[in-house]
Short mmCIF file of C-alpha atoms in Angstrom, two decimals:
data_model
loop_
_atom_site.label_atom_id
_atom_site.label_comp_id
_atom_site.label_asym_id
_atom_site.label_seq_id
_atom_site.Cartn_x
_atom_site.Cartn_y
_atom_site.Cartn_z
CA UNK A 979 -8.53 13.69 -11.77
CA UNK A 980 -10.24 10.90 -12.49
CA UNK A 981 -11.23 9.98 -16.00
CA UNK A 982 -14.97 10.40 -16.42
CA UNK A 983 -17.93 12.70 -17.88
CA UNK A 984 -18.63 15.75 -15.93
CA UNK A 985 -21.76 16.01 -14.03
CA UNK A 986 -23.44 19.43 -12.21
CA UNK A 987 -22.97 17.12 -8.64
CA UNK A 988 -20.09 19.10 -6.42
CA UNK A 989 -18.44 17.47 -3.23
CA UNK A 990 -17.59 20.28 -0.96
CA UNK A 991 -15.25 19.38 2.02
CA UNK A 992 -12.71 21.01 4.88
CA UNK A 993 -9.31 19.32 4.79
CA UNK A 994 -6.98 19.05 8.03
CA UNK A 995 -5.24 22.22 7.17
CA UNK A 996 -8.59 24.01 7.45
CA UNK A 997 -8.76 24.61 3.52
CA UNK A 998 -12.02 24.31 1.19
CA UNK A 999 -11.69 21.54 -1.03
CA UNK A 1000 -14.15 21.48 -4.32
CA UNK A 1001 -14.67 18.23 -5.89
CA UNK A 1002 -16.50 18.09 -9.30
CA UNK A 1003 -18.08 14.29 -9.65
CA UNK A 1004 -17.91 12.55 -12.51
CA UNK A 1005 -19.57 9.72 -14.31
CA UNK A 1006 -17.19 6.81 -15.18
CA UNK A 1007 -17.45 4.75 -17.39
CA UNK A 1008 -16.07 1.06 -17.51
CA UNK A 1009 -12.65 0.78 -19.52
CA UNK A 1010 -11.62 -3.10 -20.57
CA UNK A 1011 -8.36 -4.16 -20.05
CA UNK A 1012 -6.29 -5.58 -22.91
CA UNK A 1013 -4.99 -8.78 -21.69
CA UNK A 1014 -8.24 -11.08 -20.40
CA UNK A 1015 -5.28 -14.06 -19.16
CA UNK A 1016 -3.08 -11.26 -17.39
CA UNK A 1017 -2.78 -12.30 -13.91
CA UNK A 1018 -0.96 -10.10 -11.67
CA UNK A 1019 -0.09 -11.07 -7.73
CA UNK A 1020 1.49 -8.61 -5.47
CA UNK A 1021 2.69 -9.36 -2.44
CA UNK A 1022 3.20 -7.32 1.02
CA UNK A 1023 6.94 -6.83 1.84
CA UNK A 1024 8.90 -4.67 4.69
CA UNK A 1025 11.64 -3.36 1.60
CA UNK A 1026 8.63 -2.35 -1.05
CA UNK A 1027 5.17 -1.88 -0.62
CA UNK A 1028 4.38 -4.46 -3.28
CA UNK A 1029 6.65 -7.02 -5.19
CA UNK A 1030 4.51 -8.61 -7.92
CA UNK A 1031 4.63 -12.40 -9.58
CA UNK A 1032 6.76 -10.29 -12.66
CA UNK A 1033 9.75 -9.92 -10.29
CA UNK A 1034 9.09 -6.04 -10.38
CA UNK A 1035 9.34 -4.37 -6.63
CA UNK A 1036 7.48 -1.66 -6.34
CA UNK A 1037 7.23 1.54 -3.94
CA UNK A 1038 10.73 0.96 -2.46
CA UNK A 1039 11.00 3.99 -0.28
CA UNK A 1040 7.66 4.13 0.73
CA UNK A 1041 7.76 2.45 4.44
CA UNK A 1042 11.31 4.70 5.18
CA UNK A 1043 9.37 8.14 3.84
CA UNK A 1044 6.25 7.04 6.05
CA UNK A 1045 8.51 6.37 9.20
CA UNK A 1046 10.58 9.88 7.82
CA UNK A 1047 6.93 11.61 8.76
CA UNK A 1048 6.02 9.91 11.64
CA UNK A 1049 9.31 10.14 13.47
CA UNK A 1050 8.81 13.92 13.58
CA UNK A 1051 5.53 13.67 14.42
CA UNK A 1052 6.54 11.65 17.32
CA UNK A 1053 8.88 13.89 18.44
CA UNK A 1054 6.90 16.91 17.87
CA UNK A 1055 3.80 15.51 19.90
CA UNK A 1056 6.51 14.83 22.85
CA UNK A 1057 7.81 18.14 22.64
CA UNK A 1058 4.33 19.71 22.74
CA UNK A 1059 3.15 17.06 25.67
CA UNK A 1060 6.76 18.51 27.62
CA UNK A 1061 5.32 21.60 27.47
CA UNK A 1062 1.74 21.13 28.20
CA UNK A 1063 0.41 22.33 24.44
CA UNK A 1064 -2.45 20.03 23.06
CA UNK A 1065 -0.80 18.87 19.66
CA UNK A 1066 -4.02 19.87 17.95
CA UNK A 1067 -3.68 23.20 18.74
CA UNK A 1068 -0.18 23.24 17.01
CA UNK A 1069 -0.25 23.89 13.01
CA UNK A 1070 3.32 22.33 12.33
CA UNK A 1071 1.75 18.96 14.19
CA UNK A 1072 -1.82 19.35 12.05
CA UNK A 1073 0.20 20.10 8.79
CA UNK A 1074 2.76 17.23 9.45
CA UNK A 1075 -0.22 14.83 9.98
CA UNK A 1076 -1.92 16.34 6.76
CA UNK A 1077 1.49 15.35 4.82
CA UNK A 1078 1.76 11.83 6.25
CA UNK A 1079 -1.54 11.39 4.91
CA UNK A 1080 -1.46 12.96 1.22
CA UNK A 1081 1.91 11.43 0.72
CA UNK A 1082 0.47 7.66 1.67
CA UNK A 1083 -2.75 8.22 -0.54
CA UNK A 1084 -1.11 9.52 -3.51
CA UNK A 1085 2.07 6.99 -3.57
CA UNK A 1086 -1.38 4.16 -3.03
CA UNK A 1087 -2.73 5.32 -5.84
CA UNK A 1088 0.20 6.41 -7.68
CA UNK A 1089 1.75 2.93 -7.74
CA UNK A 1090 -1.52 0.63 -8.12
CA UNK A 1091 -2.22 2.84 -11.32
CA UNK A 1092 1.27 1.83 -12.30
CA UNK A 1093 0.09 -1.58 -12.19
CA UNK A 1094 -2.69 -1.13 -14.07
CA UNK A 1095 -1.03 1.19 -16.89
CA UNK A 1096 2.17 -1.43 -17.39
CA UNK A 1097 0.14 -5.37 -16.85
CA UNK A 1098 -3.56 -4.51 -17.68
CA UNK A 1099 -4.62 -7.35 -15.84
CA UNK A 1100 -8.09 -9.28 -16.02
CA UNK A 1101 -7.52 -10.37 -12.23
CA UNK A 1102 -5.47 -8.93 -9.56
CA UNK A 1103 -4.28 -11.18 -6.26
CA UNK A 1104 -2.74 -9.75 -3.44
CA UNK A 1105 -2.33 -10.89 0.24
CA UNK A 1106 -5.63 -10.39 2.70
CA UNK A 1107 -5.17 -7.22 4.32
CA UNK A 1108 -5.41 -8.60 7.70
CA UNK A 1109 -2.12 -10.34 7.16
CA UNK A 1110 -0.52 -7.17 5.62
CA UNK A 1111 -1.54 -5.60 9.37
CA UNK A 1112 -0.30 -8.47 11.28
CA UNK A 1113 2.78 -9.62 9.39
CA UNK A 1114 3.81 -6.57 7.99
CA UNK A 1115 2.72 -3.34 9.70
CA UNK A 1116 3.59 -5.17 13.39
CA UNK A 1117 6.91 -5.30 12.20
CA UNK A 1118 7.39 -1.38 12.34
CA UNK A 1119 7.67 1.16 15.19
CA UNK A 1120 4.56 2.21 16.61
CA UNK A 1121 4.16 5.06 15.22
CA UNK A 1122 4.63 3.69 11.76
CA UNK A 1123 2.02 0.98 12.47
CA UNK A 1124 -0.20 3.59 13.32
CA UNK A 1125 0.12 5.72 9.87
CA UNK A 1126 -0.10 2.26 8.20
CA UNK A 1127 -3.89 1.07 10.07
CA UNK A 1128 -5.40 4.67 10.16
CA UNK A 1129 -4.12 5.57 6.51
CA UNK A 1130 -2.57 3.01 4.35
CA UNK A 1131 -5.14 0.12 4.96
CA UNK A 1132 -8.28 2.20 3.94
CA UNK A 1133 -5.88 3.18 0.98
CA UNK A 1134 -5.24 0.33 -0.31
CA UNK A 1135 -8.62 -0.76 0.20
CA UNK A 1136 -10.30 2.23 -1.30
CA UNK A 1137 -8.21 2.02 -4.62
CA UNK A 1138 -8.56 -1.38 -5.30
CA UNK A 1139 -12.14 -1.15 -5.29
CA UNK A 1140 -11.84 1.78 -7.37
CA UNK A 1141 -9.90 -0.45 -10.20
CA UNK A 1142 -12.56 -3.31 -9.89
CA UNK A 1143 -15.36 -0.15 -10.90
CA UNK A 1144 -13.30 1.41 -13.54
CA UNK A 1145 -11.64 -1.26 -15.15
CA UNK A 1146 -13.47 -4.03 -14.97
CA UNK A 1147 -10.51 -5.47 -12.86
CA UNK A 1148 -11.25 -8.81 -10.44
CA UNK A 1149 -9.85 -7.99 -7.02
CA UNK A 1150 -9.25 -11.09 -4.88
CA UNK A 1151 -7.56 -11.45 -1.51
CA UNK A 1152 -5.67 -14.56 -0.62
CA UNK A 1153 -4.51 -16.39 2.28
CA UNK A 1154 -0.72 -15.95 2.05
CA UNK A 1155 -0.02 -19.03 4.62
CA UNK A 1156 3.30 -20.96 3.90
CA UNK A 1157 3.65 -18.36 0.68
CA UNK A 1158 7.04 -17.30 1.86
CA UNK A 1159 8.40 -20.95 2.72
CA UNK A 1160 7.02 -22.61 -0.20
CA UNK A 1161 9.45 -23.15 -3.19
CA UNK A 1162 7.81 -22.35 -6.18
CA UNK A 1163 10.30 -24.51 -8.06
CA UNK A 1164 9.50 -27.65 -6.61
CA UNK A 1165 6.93 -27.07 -3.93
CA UNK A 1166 9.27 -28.02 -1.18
CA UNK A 1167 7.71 -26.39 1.94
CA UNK A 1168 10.38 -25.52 5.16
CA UNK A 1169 10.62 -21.95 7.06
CA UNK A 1170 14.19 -22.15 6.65
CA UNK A 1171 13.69 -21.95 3.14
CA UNK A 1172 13.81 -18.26 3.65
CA UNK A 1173 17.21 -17.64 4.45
CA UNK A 1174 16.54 -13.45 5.63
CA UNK A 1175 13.70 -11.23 4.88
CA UNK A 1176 15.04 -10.65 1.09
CA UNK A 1177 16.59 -14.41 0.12
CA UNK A 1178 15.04 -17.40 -0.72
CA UNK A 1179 16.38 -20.40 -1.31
CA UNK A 1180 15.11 -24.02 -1.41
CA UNK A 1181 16.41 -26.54 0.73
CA UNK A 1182 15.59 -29.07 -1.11
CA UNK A 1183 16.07 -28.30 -5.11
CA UNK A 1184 18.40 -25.29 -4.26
CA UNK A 1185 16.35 -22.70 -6.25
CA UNK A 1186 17.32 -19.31 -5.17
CA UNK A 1187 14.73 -16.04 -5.68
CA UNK A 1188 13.99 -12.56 -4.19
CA UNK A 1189 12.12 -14.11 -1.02
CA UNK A 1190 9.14 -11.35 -2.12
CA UNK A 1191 8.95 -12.43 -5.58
CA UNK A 1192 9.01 -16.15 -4.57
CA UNK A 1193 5.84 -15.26 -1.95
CA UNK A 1194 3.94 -13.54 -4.98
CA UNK A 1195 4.36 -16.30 -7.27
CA UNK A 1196 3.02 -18.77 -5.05
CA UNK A 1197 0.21 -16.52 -4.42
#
């Protein structure tokens, strides 16, 4: 779906479901982005996927529709374990899977070319990925966490470096430390500058922000 010049090289693969999946490759060539200043940050959060330095939150149901999936599959596998059925001989529990991970690449995708389409930026900073696993994906149930390292990581990984070969787009991952307890206002730094996981507000200057939005901004 990608845009691109057709070439006569096919990529010929078997999906979890079993099916034959046809891939025509194409050549792409570099687009330029408009805006060679634009700077866009996004930031990992536990509400939306990404909250960027514009204020704009992003992918705000994707965490509940991934635990949605893996709930089921949860209690599908312990159902099948109850009655001594190897879960990958069961086509519900192979198709379930299969959903989990189509829905979390395409929403990826879906929302980082959202980015892309509304900022054209020249550079792009979000939060190293290790910290999105420890900060954010530790904070869900385990089967969430699981969905999130086997399938959203790589994701997120994959189409970034996409966006750096089409675009032209600098990609570059930042240390988030003290990001969420920094006040962008002033530069006061104190953890209980974030009063919950959504509200931010400085202790010392009194500036109050979406805690998300604060932590992209100082990114």
């Amino acid at each position: 779906q990608r845009k691109g010049k057709d070439t006569n090289i096919f990529h010929i693969t078997k999906n979890d479901l079993g099916i034959i999946e046809i891939k025509r490759v194409k050549e792409i060539k570099k687009e330029n982005t408009d805006n060679k200043e634009n700077i866009i940050a996004l930031d990992f959060g536990l509400k939306s996927l990404f909250t960027t330095n514009k204020g704009d939150l992003l992918g705000r149901n994707f965490f509940e529709k991934i635990k949605e999936y893996a709930d089921k599959i949860d209690k599908l596998q312990r159902n099948l374990q109850r009655q001594k059925i190897n879960p990958k001989q069961s086509k519900r529990y192979i198709k379930l899977n299969f959903k989990l991970k189509q829905f979390t690449k395409n929403e990826i995708r879906r929302i980082i070319n959202r980015i892309v389409e509304r900022y054209k930026p020249s550079i792009i900073l979000v939060e190293n990925l290790k910290y999105f696993l420890k900060q954010v994906i530790n904070k869900f149930p385990n089967s969430v966490k699981r969905a999130l390292i086997r399938i959203g990581r790589k994701e997120i990984k994959n189409k970034l470096k996409e966006i750096q070969e089409e675009y032209g787009i600098q990609v570059v991952e930042i240390n988030p430390a003290y990001t969420s307890q920094t006040c962008n206002n002033c530069g006061y730094v104190d953890k209980e500058n974030r009063k919950t996981q959504e509200k931010f507000e400085c202790r010392l200057c009194g500036y109050k922000l979406n805690a998300d939005v604060q932590a992209s901004r100082n990114l």
